[in-house]
Amino acid sequence: MGPKRENKRNWNRKYQGQRFPQSRSPSEASQSSTSIQSNKMDRTSSSSSSQASAAPELPGFYFDPEKNRYFRMLPGHNNCNPLTREGIQQKEMECKRLQLLEEEKNRKKSGPGLNSALLLRKRQLGLVPFTTYCRRIHEMKVSCMQRKVVHINSPEREGGRARRFEFIMADSAYERLFAVNDGDYGFCKYGLLNLDGLWKEAPTVERQDHTYISHQKVIAACWASVTGPDSHILVCLLEGEETRGCLSLIPACIFRNLDDSDDCSAILYKVKISDVWSCAWCSNPQMESSYSAGLKRQIWLINVIPDIRSTFITNSDVLAQQFATKTLLLYNGLRSGEVFSLDFRVPTTCPAYFRKATSFTQNSAITSLRLLQDENYLMVADMSGQIKLWDVRMQKSVKHYKGHNNSYAILPLHVKEDEGLLMAVGQDCYTRIWDLADTRLLRTIPSPHPAAKDSIPSVVFSPYLGVKGHKIPGLLMAVNRDMYLYSYNPSHL
């Protein structure tokens, strides 16, 4: 007889036992199946995120991490194509801006994490150094700034003809703003705004009666003290994309109502010029009524009263300038990235051969220069986004402020040593505030409007905004057709 064959039912049980060695209840089986599915989902999500981060860049294609696939891109000039590189970058910037605005709202509700009373008590007991105490107080002030809409009283807004702000510039007392707005058909408008209503619950500014309309674009401007403090405005104008332009010295009184003005007999001073990029007014009494203009590969030094002009030849365009107040020095920033100073105490016989008192370079074109109260230190910004503090005696950078965004625009710097702050608006439309002493980024303020090349905010910061008796500290921002005030919150200080 042959071997005894096993029962078929026993063989099935034995086979199932080999496949599933441990028997489970239906509930355990369902839990295990759900856990397996969740693990699979986690693996797929992690693999998709890793694919998104490690996806190779293919020419002419864009990888969407949400859909986990490539999309073809066409040139940006094709109006029928909804997917362009510029549009993708704009979408990413807008998502980041909305996220920061939401964080700003949450910050208002929660309040800062610092206690000013406790910090002051530690300072009185000697537990906190003075520099640390000042830095923490500045952090509190900056973090507590709240945004308010500023109402602009002007006939243009009442008639529904409000124009976009190009830039704003405050006088030395922070009582007036010189504002430039764009106009129709390539024209621009510029005039003065009074800051006497910023202290109100609903902040307001009022445009003075007269505004100038010009077919030339305002490239740069600065306040000038000819007959008194901030009595005139020096404006660099350029006609469209052509090289024709002029330098105008405009009396500030002509923007007021002629019936109320007492001294409007000043003549509009104008010099025809080409390829003007920058200007600076000299406040040193040894060079009274003098200003400089940065042109294409040359510098003009002009004295208004006797109308004397001196020319200095450079090897690049002069994009930024500033006079020293304690010495007869003029600092110039060139498109080539060089920063040098002219010493007017040294006589020059030839415009092309002059002695540079100091000279150093940065990586890209210089966009802004700011001297500190100790004029041995100069703040320099360039088109690569670098902001550095230089020791002009050693010709060496001593501090580097990181986070600024710029690649092509001429954007100003704002230094407030009494508050220990440095401010700059980037090309990405974010306003960044650094601690002047330790170079730490304190706050990043997103623009209230979507980021665009033609809507970069223009800001003015001071602890003394407004008229006498009604000063208010804060940041004044003009973007598109609106104006906003970021003021300190007294309840948190």
Tab-separated table of C-alpha atoms in Angstrom:
chain	number	residue	atom	x	y	z
A	1	MET	CA	0.000	0.000	0.000
A	2	GLY	CA	1.173	3.478	-0.782
A	3	PRO	CA	1.560	6.367	1.651
A	4	LYS	CA	-1.565	7.714	3.276
A	5	ARG	CA	-2.819	10.922	1.640
A	6	GLU	CA	-3.660	13.934	3.826
A	7	ASN	CA	-7.146	15.261	4.026
A	8	LYS	CA	-7.798	18.193	1.671
A	9	ARG	CA	-9.304	20.295	4.457
A	10	ASN	CA	-6.270	19.773	6.664
A	11	TRP	CA	-3.970	20.674	3.816
A	12	ASN	CA	-5.815	23.994	3.249
A	13	ARG	CA	-5.540	24.842	6.944
A	14	LYS	CA	-1.846	24.033	6.891
A	15	TYR	CA	-1.299	26.209	3.806
A	16	GLN	CA	-3.187	29.135	5.314
A	17	GLY	CA	-1.155	28.786	8.487
A	18	GLN	CA	2.043	29.040	6.506
A	19	ARG	CA	0.822	32.200	4.746
A	20	PHE	CA	-0.675	33.792	7.891
A	21	PRO	CA	1.263	32.428	10.849
A	22	GLN	CA	-0.700	34.454	13.448
A	23	SER	CA	-4.460	34.438	13.488
A	24	ARG	CA	-6.115	37.821	14.157
A	25	SER	CA	-9.558	39.013	15.007
A	26	PRO	CA	-11.518	41.013	12.419
A	27	SER	CA	-10.999	44.283	14.367
A	28	GLU	CA	-7.234	43.731	14.516
A	29	ALA	CA	-7.207	42.903	10.852
A	30	SER	CA	-9.022	46.121	9.987
A	31	GLN	CA	-6.631	48.180	12.181
A	32	SER	CA	-3.643	46.552	10.545
A	33	SER	CA	-5.031	47.229	7.083
A	34	THR	CA	-5.622	50.911	7.910
A	35	SER	CA	-2.126	51.216	9.370
A	36	ILE	CA	-0.661	49.650	6.256
A	37	GLN	CA	-2.617	52.084	4.092
A	38	SER	CA	-1.495	55.064	6.201
A	39	ASN	CA	2.109	53.902	5.969
A	40	LYS	CA	1.731	53.650	2.229
A	41	MET	CA	0.272	57.176	2.111
A	42	ASP	CA	3.114	58.495	4.248
A	43	ARG	CA	5.644	56.823	1.995
A	44	THR	CA	3.990	58.168	-1.106
A	45	SER	CA	3.745	61.688	0.357
A	46	SER	CA	7.345	61.631	1.507
A	47	SER	CA	8.426	60.260	-1.833
A	48	SER	CA	6.452	62.970	-3.644
A	49	SER	CA	7.967	65.713	-1.468
A	50	SER	CA	11.409	64.280	-2.016
A	51	GLN	CA	10.678	64.159	-5.736
A	52	ALA	CA	9.557	67.789	-5.629
A	53	SER	CA	12.718	68.856	-3.845
A	54	ALA	CA	15.003	66.677	-5.948
A	55	ALA	CA	13.183	67.082	-9.275
A	56	PRO	CA	15.693	67.971	-11.973
A	57	GLU	CA	15.132	71.227	-13.831
A	58	LEU	CA	14.291	70.595	-17.477
A	59	PRO	CA	14.661	73.418	-20.007
A	60	GLY	CA	11.246	74.618	-21.121
A	61	PHE	CA	9.362	72.730	-18.373
A	62	TYR	CA	8.128	73.591	-14.877
A	63	PHE	CA	7.734	70.998	-12.102
A	64	ASP	CA	4.644	71.499	-9.950
A	65	PRO	CA	5.235	69.901	-6.505
A	66	GLU	CA	1.498	69.838	-5.730
A	67	LYS	CA	0.547	67.878	-8.851
A	68	ASN	CA	3.886	66.049	-8.957
A	69	ARG	CA	4.367	66.439	-12.684
A	70	TYR	CA	6.045	68.623	-15.293
A	71	PHE	CA	4.277	71.285	-17.301
A	72	ARG	CA	5.512	72.811	-20.507
A	73	MET	CA	6.359	76.514	-20.476
A	74	LEU	CA	6.174	78.906	-23.395
A	75	PRO	CA	7.763	82.366	-23.768
A	76	GLY	CA	6.252	85.069	-21.616
A	77	HIS	CA	5.235	87.213	-24.590
A	78	ASN	CA	2.687	84.582	-25.653
A	79	ASN	CA	-0.594	85.959	-24.321
A	80	CYS	CA	-2.383	82.624	-24.836
A	81	ASN	CA	0.003	80.814	-22.495
A	82	PRO	CA	-1.212	80.887	-18.879
A	83	LEU	CA	1.985	79.323	-17.512
A	84	THR	CA	5.169	81.398	-17.654
A	85	ARG	CA	8.180	81.603	-15.396
A	86	GLU	CA	7.260	85.165	-14.419
A	87	GLY	CA	3.736	84.085	-13.539
A	88	ILE	CA	5.008	81.201	-11.434
A	89	GLN	CA	7.360	83.466	-9.502
A	90	GLN	CA	4.566	86.015	-9.045
A	91	LYS	CA	2.279	83.297	-7.643
A	92	GLU	CA	4.917	82.113	-5.180
A	93	MET	CA	5.610	85.678	-4.020
A	94	GLU	CA	1.906	86.342	-3.546
A	95	CYS	CA	1.451	83.183	-1.446
A	96	LYS	CA	4.378	84.208	0.750
A	97	ARG	CA	3.018	87.745	1.114
A	98	LEU	CA	-0.439	86.532	2.171
A	99	GLN	CA	1.146	84.183	4.689
A	100	LEU	CA	3.159	87.022	6.237
A	101	LEU	CA	0.061	89.244	6.369
A	102	GLU	CA	-1.740	86.498	8.270
A	103	GLU	CA	1.191	86.285	10.680
A	104	GLU	CA	0.966	90.052	11.155
A	105	LYS	CA	-2.686	89.695	12.222
A	106	ASN	CA	-1.844	86.905	14.649
A	107	ARG	CA	0.989	88.997	16.069
A	108	LYS	CA	-1.453	91.818	16.834
A	109	LYS	CA	-3.750	89.458	18.710
A	110	SER	CA	-1.087	87.711	20.735
A	111	GLY	CA	1.213	90.674	21.357
A	112	PRO	CA	4.990	90.589	21.796
A	113	GLY	CA	6.704	88.109	24.024
A	114	LEU	CA	8.767	90.735	25.843
A	115	ASN	CA	7.870	92.569	29.043
A	116	SER	CA	9.125	96.151	29.139
A	117	ALA	CA	8.572	96.580	32.896
A	118	LEU	CA	10.499	93.406	33.710
A	119	LEU	CA	13.252	94.396	31.296
A	120	LEU	CA	13.539	97.852	32.889
A	121	ARG	CA	13.686	96.303	36.372
A	122	LYS	CA	16.514	93.980	35.297
A	123	ARG	CA	18.352	96.948	33.840
A	124	GLN	CA	18.021	98.910	37.101
A	125	LEU	CA	19.348	95.928	39.048
A	126	GLY	CA	22.310	95.615	36.697
A	127	LEU	CA	21.296	92.187	35.409
A	128	VAL	CA	21.093	93.324	31.768
A	129	PRO	CA	23.849	95.300	30.007
A	130	PHE	CA	22.929	98.645	28.514
A	131	THR	CA	23.479	97.513	24.921
A	132	THR	CA	21.257	94.464	25.437
A	133	TYR	CA	18.585	96.628	27.067
A	134	CYS	CA	18.536	99.041	24.113
A	135	ARG	CA	18.402	96.196	21.617
A	136	ARG	CA	15.476	94.505	23.369
A	137	ILE	CA	13.573	97.796	23.610
A	138	HIS	CA	14.061	98.344	19.875
A	139	GLU	CA	12.776	94.831	19.237
A	140	MET	CA	9.666	95.576	21.255
A	141	LYS	CA	8.997	98.832	19.440
A	142	VAL	CA	9.427	97.285	16.018
A	143	SER	CA	7.364	94.186	16.832
A	144	CYS	CA	4.527	96.312	18.236
A	145	MET	CA	4.090	98.535	15.177
A	146	GLN	CA	0.513	98.362	13.935
A	147	ARG	CA	-0.751	99.327	10.504
A	148	LYS	CA	-3.304	102.082	9.960
A	149	VAL	CA	-4.670	103.489	6.738
A	150	VAL	CA	-3.749	107.147	6.185
A	151	HIS	CA	-6.431	109.296	4.571
A	152	ILE	CA	-5.083	111.703	1.959
A	153	ASN	CA	-7.018	114.948	1.581
A	154	SER	CA	-6.527	116.242	-1.947
A	155	PRO	CA	-8.787	117.443	-4.780
A	156	GLU	CA	-7.557	114.586	-6.966
A	157	ARG	CA	-8.908	111.939	-4.593
A	158	GLU	CA	-12.227	113.710	-4.227
A	159	GLY	CA	-12.571	113.643	-8.019
A	160	GLY	CA	-11.552	109.978	-8.241
A	161	ARG	CA	-8.264	110.755	-10.016
A	162	ALA	CA	-5.802	109.390	-7.461
A	163	ARG	CA	-2.405	108.505	-8.939
A	164	ARG	CA	0.191	105.929	-7.985
A	165	PHE	CA	3.044	107.042	-5.711
A	166	GLU	CA	6.527	106.888	-7.197
A	167	PHE	CA	8.367	107.871	-4.005
A	168	ILE	CA	8.096	110.085	-0.934
A	169	MET	CA	10.806	112.087	0.855
A	170	ALA	CA	10.516	113.854	4.230
A	171	ASP	CA	12.202	117.106	5.230
A	172	SER	CA	14.608	117.351	8.161
A	173	ALA	CA	11.812	118.194	10.628
A	174	TYR	CA	9.543	115.384	9.341
A	175	GLU	CA	6.654	117.821	8.968
A	176	ARG	CA	6.327	117.706	5.155
A	177	LEU	CA	6.632	115.101	2.431
A	178	PHE	CA	7.771	115.672	-1.119
A	179	ALA	CA	5.635	113.188	-3.063
A	180	VAL	CA	5.954	112.165	-6.702
A	181	ASN	CA	2.973	110.555	-8.455
A	182	ASP	CA	2.671	109.205	-11.958
A	183	GLY	CA	0.266	110.843	-14.389
A	184	ASP	CA	-1.438	110.225	-17.697
A	185	TYR	CA	0.432	109.816	-20.980
A	186	GLY	CA	3.878	109.648	-19.386
A	187	PHE	CA	3.474	112.774	-17.237
A	188	CYS	CA	4.274	112.920	-13.529
A	189	LYS	CA	2.993	115.105	-10.710
A	190	TYR	CA	4.922	116.238	-7.674
A	191	GLY	CA	4.028	118.367	-4.688
A	192	LEU	CA	4.070	118.578	-0.887
A	193	LEU	CA	2.024	116.760	1.758
A	194	ASN	CA	1.552	118.138	5.270
A	195	LEU	CA	1.856	115.634	8.131
A	196	ASP	CA	-0.102	117.634	10.698
A	197	GLY	CA	-2.888	115.025	11.006
A	198	LEU	CA	-0.946	111.842	11.705
A	199	TRP	CA	-1.588	112.021	15.440
A	200	LYS	CA	-5.360	111.617	15.035
A	201	GLU	CA	-7.234	108.370	15.561
A	202	ALA	CA	-7.755	108.250	11.792
A	203	PRO	CA	-4.386	109.526	10.473
A	204	THR	CA	-4.635	112.085	7.671
A	205	VAL	CA	-2.243	114.011	5.451
A	206	GLU	CA	-3.162	117.002	3.331
A	207	ARG	CA	-1.770	117.881	-0.065
A	208	GLN	CA	-0.843	121.520	-0.518
A	209	ASP	CA	-2.755	123.524	-3.071
A	210	HIS	CA	-0.388	123.543	-6.031
A	211	THR	CA	1.178	120.532	-7.747
A	212	TYR	CA	3.604	120.550	-10.636
A	213	ILE	CA	2.944	118.500	-13.762
A	214	SER	CA	5.927	117.590	-15.911
A	215	HIS	CA	6.505	115.420	-18.967
A	216	GLN	CA	9.906	114.519	-17.502
A	217	LYS	CA	10.422	111.688	-15.053
A	218	VAL	CA	11.784	112.436	-11.582
A	219	ILE	CA	14.962	110.364	-11.184
A	220	ALA	CA	16.189	111.649	-7.810
A	221	ALA	CA	15.520	114.494	-5.386
A	222	CYS	CA	16.804	115.988	-2.136
A	223	TRP	CA	15.926	118.886	0.149
A	224	ALA	CA	18.068	122.034	-0.148
A	225	SER	CA	18.634	124.850	2.346
A	226	VAL	CA	19.147	127.979	0.229
A	227	THR	CA	17.253	130.765	2.024
A	228	GLY	CA	16.402	128.706	5.105
A	229	PRO	CA	16.165	125.133	6.378
A	230	ASP	CA	14.619	122.973	3.649
A	231	SER	CA	13.560	126.033	1.666
A	232	HIS	CA	14.041	124.407	-1.750
A	233	ILE	CA	13.904	120.991	-3.396
A	234	LEU	CA	16.607	119.838	-5.800
A	235	VAL	CA	15.049	117.588	-8.453
A	236	CYS	CA	16.718	115.512	-11.192
A	237	LEU	CA	14.469	115.175	-14.250
A	238	LEU	CA	14.854	112.959	-17.306
A	239	GLU	CA	12.644	113.039	-20.374
A	240	GLY	CA	11.359	109.517	-21.003
A	241	GLU	CA	14.054	107.088	-22.139
A	242	GLU	CA	16.010	109.834	-23.879
A	243	THR	CA	19.125	111.465	-22.520
A	244	ARG	CA	17.688	114.961	-22.296
A	245	GLY	CA	17.031	116.179	-18.782
A	246	CYS	CA	17.617	118.982	-16.310
A	247	LEU	CA	18.357	119.871	-12.702
A	248	SER	CA	15.733	122.077	-11.077
A	249	LEU	CA	15.982	123.897	-7.763
A	250	ILE	CA	12.339	124.467	-6.834
A	251	PRO	CA	11.286	126.756	-3.949
A	252	ALA	CA	9.039	124.885	-1.532
A	253	CYS	CA	6.814	127.939	-1.115
A	254	ILE	CA	5.404	127.681	-4.644
A	255	PHE	CA	3.440	124.580	-3.615
A	256	ARG	CA	1.477	126.630	-1.098
A	257	ASN	CA	-1.383	128.966	-1.790
A	258	LEU	CA	0.077	132.180	-3.139
A	259	ASP	CA	-2.149	134.270	-0.866
A	260	ASP	CA	-0.626	132.684	2.240
A	261	SER	CA	3.021	132.635	1.144
A	262	ASP	CA	5.333	135.374	2.328
A	263	ASP	CA	8.494	134.620	0.352
A	264	CYS	CA	7.831	133.332	-3.151
A	265	SER	CA	10.110	135.705	-5.023
A	266	ALA	CA	12.766	133.012	-5.554
A	267	ILE	CA	13.424	132.221	-9.197
A	268	LEU	CA	13.142	128.654	-10.405
A	269	TYR	CA	16.770	127.616	-10.961
A	270	LYS	CA	17.201	125.162	-13.822
A	271	VAL	CA	20.272	123.649	-15.496
A	272	LYS	CA	19.908	121.614	-18.669
A	273	ILE	CA	21.813	118.408	-18.359
A	274	SER	CA	21.933	114.905	-19.848
A	275	ASP	CA	22.056	111.470	-18.229
A	276	VAL	CA	21.580	112.618	-14.648
A	277	TRP	CA	21.364	109.849	-12.028
A	278	SER	CA	21.772	111.384	-8.571
A	279	CYS	CA	22.087	114.638	-6.647
A	280	ALA	CA	23.158	115.776	-3.178
A	281	TRP	CA	22.994	119.071	-1.281
A	282	CYS	CA	25.942	120.244	0.806
A	283	SER	CA	25.104	121.284	4.378
A	284	ASN	CA	28.677	122.268	5.270
A	285	PRO	CA	28.856	126.053	5.880
A	286	GLN	CA	32.269	126.168	4.181
A	287	MET	CA	30.555	125.244	0.894
A	288	GLU	CA	27.334	127.185	1.314
A	289	SER	CA	24.663	126.927	-1.429
A	290	SER	CA	26.484	124.141	-3.241
A	291	TYR	CA	25.252	120.854	-4.600
A	292	SER	CA	26.512	118.007	-6.727
A	293	ALA	CA	25.028	115.980	-9.558
A	294	GLY	CA	25.983	112.458	-10.597
A	295	LEU	CA	25.991	112.100	-14.374
A	296	LYS	CA	27.172	109.637	-16.957
A	297	ARG	CA	30.887	109.196	-16.145
A	298	GLN	CA	31.225	112.618	-14.575
A	299	ILE	CA	30.418	114.650	-11.471
A	300	TRP	CA	29.232	118.235	-11.413
A	301	LEU	CA	29.838	120.511	-8.444
A	302	ILE	CA	27.694	123.653	-8.712
A	303	ASN	CA	27.516	126.712	-6.477
A	304	VAL	CA	24.101	128.342	-6.855
A	305	ILE	CA	24.842	131.934	-5.812
A	306	PRO	CA	27.832	132.758	-8.058
A	307	ASP	CA	26.887	129.976	-10.518
A	308	ILE	CA	30.326	128.325	-10.541
A	309	ARG	CA	30.569	124.831	-11.976
A	310	SER	CA	33.348	122.246	-11.622
A	311	THR	CA	33.526	118.942	-13.519
A	312	PHE	CA	35.206	115.690	-12.493
A	313	ILE	CA	35.557	112.778	-14.926
A	314	THR	CA	34.901	109.223	-13.669
A	315	ASN	CA	35.133	105.796	-15.291
A	316	SER	CA	31.482	104.878	-14.623
A	317	ASP	CA	28.027	106.375	-14.006
A	318	VAL	CA	27.503	108.013	-10.613
A	319	LEU	CA	24.345	106.484	-9.076
A	320	ALA	CA	24.590	107.675	-5.444
A	321	GLN	CA	26.116	110.671	-3.626
A	322	GLN	CA	26.345	112.185	-0.157
A	323	PHE	CA	28.236	115.116	1.329
A	324	ALA	CA	29.964	114.969	4.682
A	325	THR	CA	28.885	117.674	7.129
A	326	LYS	CA	32.103	117.950	9.183
A	327	THR	CA	34.628	117.800	6.361
A	328	LEU	CA	34.752	118.901	2.718
A	329	LEU	CA	34.227	115.396	1.350
A	330	LEU	CA	31.807	114.087	-1.244
A	331	TYR	CA	31.182	110.335	-1.342
A	332	ASN	CA	30.201	108.823	-4.697
A	333	GLY	CA	28.855	105.385	-5.607
A	334	LEU	CA	29.435	104.191	-9.172
A	335	ARG	CA	27.749	101.669	-11.409
A	336	SER	CA	30.997	99.697	-11.473
A	337	GLY	CA	30.696	99.062	-7.721
A	338	GLU	CA	33.371	101.545	-6.656
A	339	VAL	CA	32.872	103.979	-3.786
A	340	PHE	CA	35.266	106.905	-3.526
A	341	SER	CA	35.394	110.328	-1.906
A	342	LEU	CA	36.428	113.683	-3.326
A	343	ASP	CA	38.377	116.011	-1.036
A	344	PHE	CA	37.656	119.610	-2.092
A	345	ARG	CA	40.467	120.930	0.109
A	346	VAL	CA	42.918	119.518	-2.432
A	347	PRO	CA	43.051	121.699	-5.577
A	348	THR	CA	42.688	119.994	-8.956
A	349	THR	CA	44.186	121.263	-12.206
A	350	CYS	CA	42.537	118.774	-14.572
A	351	PRO	CA	38.994	117.293	-14.334
A	352	ALA	CA	40.219	113.861	-15.378
A	353	TYR	CA	43.052	113.721	-12.820
A	354	PHE	CA	41.983	114.242	-9.237
A	355	ARG	CA	42.994	112.590	-6.018
A	356	LYS	CA	40.590	110.191	-4.343
A	357	ALA	CA	40.664	110.491	-0.568
A	358	THR	CA	39.264	106.962	-0.096
A	359	SER	CA	38.307	104.206	-2.517
A	360	PHE	CA	36.870	100.699	-2.119
A	361	THR	CA	34.560	98.427	-4.095
A	362	GLN	CA	31.554	96.152	-3.673
A	363	ASN	CA	30.268	93.378	-5.907
A	364	SER	CA	27.693	95.339	-7.898
A	365	ALA	CA	26.402	98.811	-8.790
A	366	ILE	CA	26.015	101.113	-5.783
A	367	THR	CA	22.432	102.193	-5.079
A	368	SER	CA	22.612	104.136	-1.806
A	369	LEU	CA	25.135	105.809	0.529
A	370	ARG	CA	24.475	106.928	4.107
A	371	LEU	CA	27.023	108.467	6.471
A	372	LEU	CA	26.604	107.839	10.178
A	373	GLN	CA	26.967	110.552	12.817
A	374	ASP	CA	30.523	109.336	13.228
A	375	GLU	CA	31.517	110.150	9.655
A	376	ASN	CA	34.261	107.559	9.722
A	377	TYR	CA	31.571	104.972	8.935
A	378	LEU	CA	29.597	104.747	5.699
A	379	MET	CA	26.599	102.511	4.965
A	380	VAL	CA	26.625	101.180	1.388
A	381	ALA	CA	23.992	99.185	-0.564
A	382	ASP	CA	24.389	97.707	-4.035
A	383	MET	CA	22.336	95.926	-6.703
A	384	SER	CA	23.372	92.467	-5.525
A	385	GLY	CA	21.373	92.947	-2.315
A	386	GLN	CA	24.395	93.513	-0.084
A	387	ILE	CA	24.300	96.155	2.652
A	388	LYS	CA	27.626	96.776	4.374
A	389	LEU	CA	29.002	99.219	6.912
A	390	TRP	CA	32.470	100.438	5.935
A	391	ASP	CA	35.206	102.015	7.996
A	392	VAL	CA	36.462	104.661	5.564
A	393	ARG	CA	39.733	105.077	7.464
A	394	MET	CA	40.663	101.417	7.140
A	395	GLN	CA	38.697	101.027	3.867
A	396	LYS	CA	37.298	97.801	5.263
A	397	SER	CA	33.755	96.511	5.802
A	398	VAL	CA	33.001	95.969	9.480
A	399	LYS	CA	29.341	94.815	9.367
A	400	HIS	CA	27.110	93.009	6.885
A	401	TYR	CA	23.297	93.195	6.990
A	402	LYS	CA	21.792	90.115	5.329
A	403	GLY	CA	18.337	89.604	3.835
A	404	HIS	CA	18.010	92.571	1.472
A	405	ASN	CA	16.627	91.784	-2.002
A	406	ASN	CA	17.738	93.795	-5.024
A	407	SER	CA	19.008	93.033	-8.508
A	408	TYR	CA	18.414	96.111	-10.662
A	409	ALA	CA	16.601	98.956	-8.809
A	410	ILE	CA	18.044	102.071	-7.182
A	411	LEU	CA	16.597	101.737	-3.680
A	412	PRO	CA	17.428	104.001	-0.707
A	413	LEU	CA	18.599	103.162	2.800
A	414	HIS	CA	17.143	104.661	5.984
A	415	VAL	CA	19.446	104.856	9.007
A	416	LYS	CA	18.115	105.996	12.401
A	417	GLU	CA	20.917	106.003	14.935
A	418	ASP	CA	18.765	107.444	17.742
A	419	GLU	CA	16.561	104.354	17.454
A	420	GLY	CA	19.428	102.027	16.514
A	421	LEU	CA	17.622	100.833	13.376
A	422	LEU	CA	18.370	100.326	9.686
A	423	MET	CA	15.543	100.080	7.146
A	424	ALA	CA	15.433	99.190	3.464
A	425	VAL	CA	12.699	98.256	0.994
A	426	GLY	CA	13.664	95.395	-1.287
A	427	GLN	CA	12.830	94.695	-4.875
A	428	ASP	CA	10.458	91.980	-3.596
A	429	CYS	CA	8.358	94.772	-1.959
A	430	TYR	CA	9.263	93.741	1.618
A	431	THR	CA	10.359	96.347	4.160
A	432	ARG	CA	13.107	94.937	6.360
A	433	ILE	CA	14.305	96.363	9.666
A	434	TRP	CA	17.706	95.483	11.124
A	435	ASP	CA	19.339	96.200	14.434
A	436	LEU	CA	22.059	98.692	13.612
A	437	ALA	CA	24.451	97.385	16.270
A	438	ASP	CA	24.339	93.592	15.911
A	439	THR	CA	23.052	93.414	12.270
A	440	ARG	CA	20.153	91.130	13.267
A	441	LEU	CA	16.972	91.227	11.190
A	442	LEU	CA	14.210	92.352	13.551
A	443	ARG	CA	11.153	92.380	11.338
A	444	THR	CA	9.995	91.881	7.745
A	445	ILE	CA	6.908	93.884	6.773
A	446	PRO	CA	5.015	92.656	3.691
A	447	SER	CA	3.445	95.124	1.296
A	448	PRO	CA	-0.338	95.587	1.699
A	449	HIS	CA	-0.601	95.288	-2.100
A	450	PRO	CA	0.521	92.440	-4.392
A	451	ALA	CA	4.206	92.615	-5.249
A	452	ALA	CA	5.065	94.046	-8.668
A	453	LYS	CA	7.893	95.942	-10.307
A	454	ASP	CA	5.875	99.177	-10.423
A	455	SER	CA	4.563	98.896	-6.826
A	456	ILE	CA	7.694	98.904	-4.692
A	457	PRO	CA	6.800	100.782	-1.481
A	458	SER	CA	8.490	104.034	-0.525
A	459	VAL	CA	8.925	104.575	3.208
A	460	VAL	CA	9.834	107.290	5.710
A	461	PHE	CA	10.716	106.439	9.308
A	462	SER	CA	11.192	108.745	12.266
A	463	PRO	CA	10.314	108.912	15.975
A	464	TYR	CA	9.090	112.481	15.320
A	465	LEU	CA	6.583	112.347	12.461
A	466	GLY	CA	4.202	115.308	12.269
A	467	VAL	CA	4.084	118.917	13.464
A	468	LYS	CA	5.296	120.294	16.790
A	469	GLY	CA	3.184	119.249	19.739
A	470	HIS	CA	1.730	116.272	17.857
A	471	LYS	CA	4.738	114.122	17.043
A	472	ILE	CA	4.171	110.413	16.545
A	473	PRO	CA	6.832	107.712	16.076
A	474	GLY	CA	6.506	105.177	13.336
A	475	LEU	CA	6.922	104.178	9.705
A	476	LEU	CA	5.063	105.909	6.880
A	477	MET	CA	4.616	103.781	3.739
A	478	ALA	CA	3.337	104.870	0.321
A	479	VAL	CA	2.474	102.093	-2.143
A	480	ASN	CA	0.305	102.284	-5.252
A	481	ARG	CA	-2.373	104.912	-4.532
A	482	ASP	CA	-2.507	104.407	-0.759
A	483	MET	CA	-0.532	105.409	2.305
A	484	TYR	CA	-0.146	103.533	5.583
A	485	LEU	CA	1.209	104.384	9.029
A	486	TYR	CA	2.949	101.726	11.138
A	487	SER	CA	2.953	103.358	14.558
A	488	TYR	CA	4.216	102.112	17.895
A	489	ASN	CA	1.682	100.542	20.250
A	490	PRO	CA	1.982	102.449	23.575
A	491	SER	CA	0.108	99.741	25.540
A	492	HIS	CA	2.979	97.294	24.957
A	493	LEU	CA	5.785	99.694	25.893
